[in-house]
CSV table of C-alpha atoms in Angstrom, one decimal:
chain,number,residue,atom,x,y,z
A,11,MET,CA,56.9,-13.0,33.0
A,12,ASN,CA,54.1,-14.6,36.1
A,13,GLY,CA,50.9,-16.6,35.8
A,14,ARG,CA,48.8,-13.5,37.0
A,15,GLU,CA,50.5,-11.1,34.2
A,16,ASP,CA,49.8,-13.7,32.0
A,17,VAL,CA,46.2,-13.7,32.6
A,18,MET,CA,46.2,-10.4,32.5
A,19,ILE,CA,47.2,-9.4,29.0
A,20,ASP,CA,44.8,-9.9,26.6
A,21,ASP,CA,44.8,-11.3,23.3
A,22,PRO,CA,42.6,-9.1,20.8
A,23,LEU,CA,39.2,-10.0,19.3
A,24,ILE,CA,40.2,-10.8,15.6
A,25,LEU,CA,36.9,-10.2,12.9
A,26,GLY,CA,37.7,-10.8,9.3
A,27,GLY,CA,41.2,-10.2,9.8
A,28,ARG,CA,40.7,-7.2,11.9
A,29,SER,CA,41.8,-7.1,15.7
A,30,PHE,CA,40.2,-4.6,18.0
A,31,ARG,CA,41.7,-4.5,22.1
A,32,SER,CA,38.2,-3.5,23.1
A,33,ARG,CA,35.7,-6.8,23.8
A,34,LEU,CA,32.4,-4.0,23.6
A,35,ILE,CA,30.9,-3.1,20.6
A,36,VAL,CA,28.3,-0.9,20.7
A,37,GLY,CA,25.6,1.0,18.8
A,38,THR,CA,23.9,4.7,17.7
A,39,GLY,CA,20.4,4.4,18.3
A,40,LYS,CA,18.1,5.3,20.5
A,41,TYR,CA,20.4,8.2,22.3
A,42,SER,CA,18.8,11.5,23.2
A,43,SER,CA,21.0,13.2,21.6
A,44,PHE,CA,24.0,13.4,19.0
A,45,GLU,CA,26.2,14.7,21.7
A,46,VAL,CA,25.3,12.3,24.2
A,47,MET,CA,26.0,9.4,21.9
A,48,ARG,CA,29.4,10.7,21.7
A,49,GLN,CA,29.9,10.8,24.6
A,50,ALA,CA,28.8,7.6,25.4
A,51,HIS,CA,31.2,6.0,22.8
A,52,GLU,CA,34.4,7.5,24.3
A,53,ALA,CA,33.7,6.6,27.5
A,54,SER,CA,32.5,2.7,26.6
A,55,GLY,CA,36.6,2.4,25.4
A,56,ALA,CA,34.8,0.8,22.1
A,57,GLU,CA,36.9,0.9,19.5
A,58,LEU,CA,33.9,-1.2,16.3
A,59,VAL,CA,30.5,0.8,16.2
A,60,THR,CA,27.5,-0.2,14.6
A,61,VAL,CA,25.1,2.0,12.3
A,62,ALA,CA,22.1,1.1,10.7
A,63,VAL,CA,22.6,1.9,6.8
A,64,ARG,CA,18.8,2.3,6.4
A,65,ARG,CA,18.9,4.8,9.3
A,66,VAL,CA,22.0,7.3,8.5
A,67,ASN,CA,21.5,10.1,6.1
A,68,LEU,CA,24.5,9.2,3.2
A,69,SER,CA,23.0,12.1,0.8
A,70,GLY,CA,25.7,14.9,2.9
A,71,GLN,CA,23.5,17.4,3.5
A,72,GLY,CA,22.1,18.2,6.7
A,73,GLU,CA,23.6,16.7,10.7
A,74,SER,CA,24.6,13.2,10.0
A,75,LEU,CA,25.1,10.6,13.2
A,76,LEU,CA,28.6,9.9,11.1
A,77,ASP,CA,29.1,13.5,11.9
A,78,TYR,CA,30.1,13.0,15.7
A,79,ILE,CA,31.7,9.2,15.1
A,80,ASP,CA,35.0,10.0,15.0
A,81,THR,CA,36.1,7.3,12.0
A,82,SER,CA,40.0,7.3,12.8
A,83,ARG,CA,39.1,6.4,16.3
A,84,PHE,CA,35.8,3.8,15.2
A,85,THR,CA,35.4,0.9,13.1
A,86,LEU,CA,31.6,1.6,11.4
A,87,LEU,CA,29.8,-1.7,11.9
A,88,PRO,CA,27.0,-0.9,8.7
A,89,ASN,CA,24.2,-3.1,9.5
A,90,THR,CA,20.8,-4.0,8.1
A,91,ALA,CA,18.4,-3.4,10.6
A,92,ALA,CA,14.6,-3.5,9.7
A,93,CYS,CA,15.4,-5.9,6.5
A,94,TYR,CA,12.7,-8.2,6.3
A,95,THR,CA,14.2,-10.8,3.7
A,96,ALA,CA,17.0,-12.1,2.4
A,97,ASP,CA,17.3,-10.0,-0.8
A,98,GLU,CA,16.2,-7.1,0.9
A,99,ALA,CA,19.3,-7.1,3.8
A,100,VAL,CA,21.7,-8.3,0.5
A,101,ARG,CA,21.1,-5.0,-1.4
A,102,THR,CA,20.7,-2.7,2.2
A,103,ALA,CA,24.3,-4.2,2.5
A,104,TYR,CA,25.7,-3.2,-1.0
A,105,LEU,CA,24.6,-0.1,-0.3
A,106,GLY,CA,26.3,0.7,2.6
A,107,ARG,CA,29.5,-0.6,0.9
A,108,GLU,CA,28.9,2.0,-2.3
A,109,ALA,CA,28.5,4.4,0.4
A,110,GLY,CA,32.1,4.1,1.6
A,111,LEU,CA,31.1,2.2,5.1
A,112,GLY,CA,33.1,-0.9,4.1
A,113,GLU,CA,32.4,-5.0,3.6
A,114,LEU,CA,32.1,-5.4,7.6
A,115,VAL,CA,28.8,-6.0,7.7
A,116,LYS,CA,26.3,-7.0,11.1
A,117,LEU,CA,23.9,-9.3,9.4
A,118,GLU,CA,19.9,-9.1,10.2
A,119,VAL,CA,17.1,-10.7,8.4
A,120,ILE,CA,14.0,-10.2,10.8
A,121,GLY,CA,11.0,-12.8,10.9
A,122,ASP,CA,9.4,-11.2,13.3
A,123,GLU,CA,7.7,-7.0,13.5
A,124,ARG,CA,6.9,-8.0,16.8
A,125,THR,CA,9.8,-9.7,18.6
A,126,LEU,CA,12.4,-8.9,16.1
A,127,PHE,CA,14.0,-12.4,16.2
A,128,PRO,CA,16.1,-13.2,13.4
A,129,ASP,CA,14.9,-15.2,9.7
A,130,VAL,CA,17.5,-17.9,10.3
A,131,GLN,CA,16.7,-19.3,6.7
A,132,GLY,CA,17.5,-16.0,5.4
A,133,LEU,CA,20.5,-15.6,7.2
A,134,VAL,CA,22.1,-18.4,6.2
A,135,GLU,CA,21.2,-17.5,2.3
A,136,ALA,CA,22.2,-13.9,2.8
A,137,THR,CA,25.1,-14.9,4.5
A,138,LYS,CA,26.2,-16.9,1.6
A,139,THR,CA,25.5,-14.6,-1.1
A,140,LEU,CA,28.0,-11.9,1.2
A,141,VAL,CA,30.0,-13.6,1.6
A,142,ARG,CA,31.0,-14.7,-2.4
A,143,GLU,CA,30.5,-10.8,-2.4
A,144,GLY,CA,33.4,-10.1,-0.7
A,145,PHE,CA,31.8,-9.0,2.8
A,146,ILE,CA,33.2,-10.3,6.4
A,147,VAL,CA,29.1,-11.4,7.6
A,148,LEU,CA,28.7,-10.5,11.4
A,149,PRO,CA,24.8,-12.4,11.7
A,150,TYR,CA,22.8,-11.4,14.4
A,151,THR,CA,20.7,-14.7,15.1
A,152,ASN,CA,18.8,-17.1,18.2
A,153,ASP,CA,20.6,-18.5,21.0
A,154,ASP,CA,20.4,-21.8,18.7
A,155,PRO,CA,23.2,-23.8,18.3
A,156,VAL,CA,22.3,-26.0,14.8
A,157,ALA,CA,21.6,-22.4,13.2
A,158,ALA,CA,25.0,-20.8,14.5
A,159,LYS,CA,26.7,-24.0,13.0
A,160,ARG,CA,24.8,-23.5,9.8
A,161,LEU,CA,25.5,-20.1,9.9
A,162,GLU,CA,29.4,-20.8,10.3
A,163,ASP,CA,29.7,-22.9,7.6
A,164,ALA,CA,28.2,-20.2,5.5
A,165,GLY,CA,31.0,-18.4,6.0
A,166,ALA,CA,30.6,-15.9,8.9
A,167,ALA,CA,33.2,-14.4,10.4
A,168,ALA,CA,31.3,-14.9,13.3
A,169,VAL,CA,28.1,-15.3,14.5
A,170,MET,CA,26.0,-13.1,16.9
A,171,PRO,CA,23.4,-15.2,19.5
A,172,LEU,CA,21.1,-12.9,21.0
A,173,GLY,CA,21.2,-13.0,25.4
A,174,ALA,CA,17.0,-11.8,25.0
A,175,PRO,CA,15.2,-10.2,22.6
A,176,ILE,CA,16.4,-7.0,21.2
A,177,GLY,CA,15.9,-4.2,23.7
A,178,SER,CA,14.5,-5.9,26.5
A,179,GLY,CA,17.2,-5.7,28.8
A,180,LEU,CA,16.0,-9.4,30.0
A,181,GLY,CA,20.2,-10.6,30.5
A,182,ILE,CA,21.2,-14.0,29.2
A,183,ARG,CA,18.3,-16.0,29.3
A,184,ASN,CA,19.3,-19.1,28.1
A,185,PRO,CA,23.6,-19.4,29.2
A,186,TYR,CA,23.7,-23.3,28.3
A,187,ASN,CA,22.4,-22.7,24.8
A,188,ILE,CA,25.3,-20.0,25.0
A,189,ARG,CA,28.2,-22.3,25.8
A,190,ILE,CA,26.7,-25.1,23.8
A,191,ILE,CA,27.4,-22.7,20.6
A,192,LEU,CA,30.7,-21.7,22.2
A,193,GLU,CA,32.0,-25.8,22.2
A,194,MET,CA,30.2,-26.1,18.2
A,195,VAL,CA,31.5,-22.8,16.6
A,196,SER,CA,35.0,-22.6,15.8
A,197,VAL,CA,34.5,-18.2,15.0
A,198,PRO,CA,34.4,-15.7,17.5
A,199,VAL,CA,30.6,-15.6,19.7
A,200,ILE,CA,30.2,-12.3,20.3
A,201,VAL,CA,26.3,-11.8,22.5
A,202,ASP,CA,24.1,-9.3,20.8
A,203,ALA,CA,20.6,-8.2,22.5
A,204,GLY,CA,19.2,-8.0,25.6
A,205,VAL,CA,21.9,-7.1,27.9
A,206,GLY,CA,20.5,-4.3,30.4
A,207,THR,CA,23.2,-3.8,32.9
A,208,ALA,CA,26.5,-4.2,33.8
A,209,SER,CA,26.3,-7.8,35.6
A,210,ASP,CA,24.7,-9.0,32.0
A,211,ALA,CA,27.8,-8.1,30.2
A,212,ALA,CA,29.9,-9.8,32.6
A,213,ILE,CA,28.0,-13.0,32.6
A,214,ALA,CA,28.3,-12.9,28.8
A,215,MET,CA,31.9,-12.8,28.8
A,216,GLU,CA,32.7,-15.3,32.1
A,217,LEU,CA,30.3,-18.0,29.3
A,218,GLY,CA,33.8,-17.4,27.2
A,219,CYS,CA,32.0,-14.7,24.6
A,220,HIS,CA,34.3,-13.2,22.6
A,221,GLY,CA,32.9,-9.6,23.2
A,222,VAL,CA,28.7,-8.3,23.4
A,223,LEU,CA,27.0,-5.8,21.3
A,224,MET,CA,24.6,-3.5,22.5
A,225,ASN,CA,22.7,-0.4,22.4
A,226,THR,CA,19.8,0.2,24.2
A,227,GLY,CA,21.2,-0.9,27.7
A,228,ILE,CA,23.7,2.7,27.3
A,229,ALA,CA,21.4,4.0,25.0
A,230,GLY,CA,18.1,3.8,27.4
A,231,ALA,CA,20.7,4.2,30.6
A,232,LYS,CA,18.9,7.7,33.2
A,233,ASP,CA,23.4,8.3,32.4
A,234,PRO,CA,24.0,6.9,29.5
A,235,VAL,CA,28.2,7.7,29.8
A,236,ALA,CA,28.4,6.2,33.1
A,237,MET,CA,26.0,2.9,31.7
A,238,ALA,CA,28.8,3.3,28.8
A,239,GLU,CA,31.9,3.3,31.7
A,240,ALA,CA,30.5,0.9,33.6
A,241,MET,CA,29.9,-2.1,30.4
A,242,ARG,CA,33.2,-0.9,29.2
A,243,LEU,CA,34.8,-2.4,33.6
A,244,ALA,CA,32.1,-5.3,33.3
A,245,VAL,CA,33.2,-6.4,29.9
A,246,GLU,CA,37.1,-6.6,31.1
A,247,ALA,CA,35.9,-8.3,34.4
A,248,GLY,CA,33.9,-11.0,33.1
A,249,ARG,CA,36.7,-11.4,29.9
A,250,LEU,CA,39.3,-11.8,33.1
A,251,ALA,CA,37.7,-13.8,35.2
A,252,PHE,CA,36.6,-16.3,32.3
A,253,LYS,CA,40.7,-16.5,31.9
A,254,ALA,CA,41.6,-17.0,35.4
A,255,GLY,CA,39.4,-19.7,36.1
A,256,ARG,CA,36.2,-19.6,37.9
A,257,ILE,CA,35.6,-22.5,41.0
A,258,GLY,CA,33.5,-25.6,40.6
A,259,LYS,CA,30.4,-25.1,42.2
A,260,LYS,CA,29.2,-27.3,45.1
A,261,LEU,CA,26.5,-27.6,47.1
A,262,TYR,CA,27.9,-28.1,50.6
A,263,ALA,CA,30.3,-25.4,52.1
A,264,SER,CA,34.1,-25.8,52.0
A,265,ALA,CA,36.3,-24.0,54.6
A,266,SER,CA,38.4,-22.0,53.7
A,267,SER,CA,40.9,-22.1,55.3
A,268,PRO,CA,40.9,-25.9,56.5
A,269,LEU,CA,42.0,-28.0,59.1
A,270,GLU,CA,43.9,-30.6,57.6
A,271,GLY,CA,47.4,-31.0,58.6
A,272,ILE,CA,47.4,-28.7,61.7
A,273,PRO,CA,48.9,-29.8,64.3
A,274,ASP,CA,45.7,-29.6,67.3
A,275,TRP,CA,47.4,-27.0,69.6
A,276,SER,CA,44.6,-27.1,72.4
A,277,SER,CA,45.0,-30.5,72.8
A,278,THR,CA,49.1,-29.6,73.8
A,279,PRO,CA,49.6,-29.6,78.0
């Protein structure tokens, strides 16, 4: 096998012992209709779909977004969105597992209602509790390397630092913190929140992140289905570029066709 084939063949994303070929994780909120959501999921190529436990109709009566997710194809990632304390998040995770959504959980403990920034202390506390109870915990956290390391030590199967505030579409605002997190933890790092367009997703992957989770960037686009496909391609391209290895940055130009070692035929009689 040649070098290019080695670069092209990617290793899977492993989360809690589960293997995923796609490194794009998509959400289910803010779509104009469940049918548009379904089409966007298909176009994204994602295998992991996050659903807010507290916003899902678990009664079995009436229409539910779960009716539009093919669980034979997609793995559900229930999340504890809209929880403001560790206890509330833990109870919500229990509710999701009892409803058959599984033990994989995206853990959110929100510390501020306006910005939706995480409560790191509550996250660590809830992570420890849920890990003891057999959950595979993926906590949404700040882009703080110290917090990321504490969550890993608490048993998190991955850490999910924000690129920018939820729904802001501002992209990766602090790539240097993300790079430090990648150096400090040994579990997968998945950028969660702030991705607004395909280039944002590509940047996250080029930094070396193991995946990207997004919802508003796709659901809020003028054409969610087209944006879902763009995000799929961006994640794939960013991952491939990371594995290929970019050139170093230089202050001055460097000739793409250097003359060193080439005879000066212009001076030949």
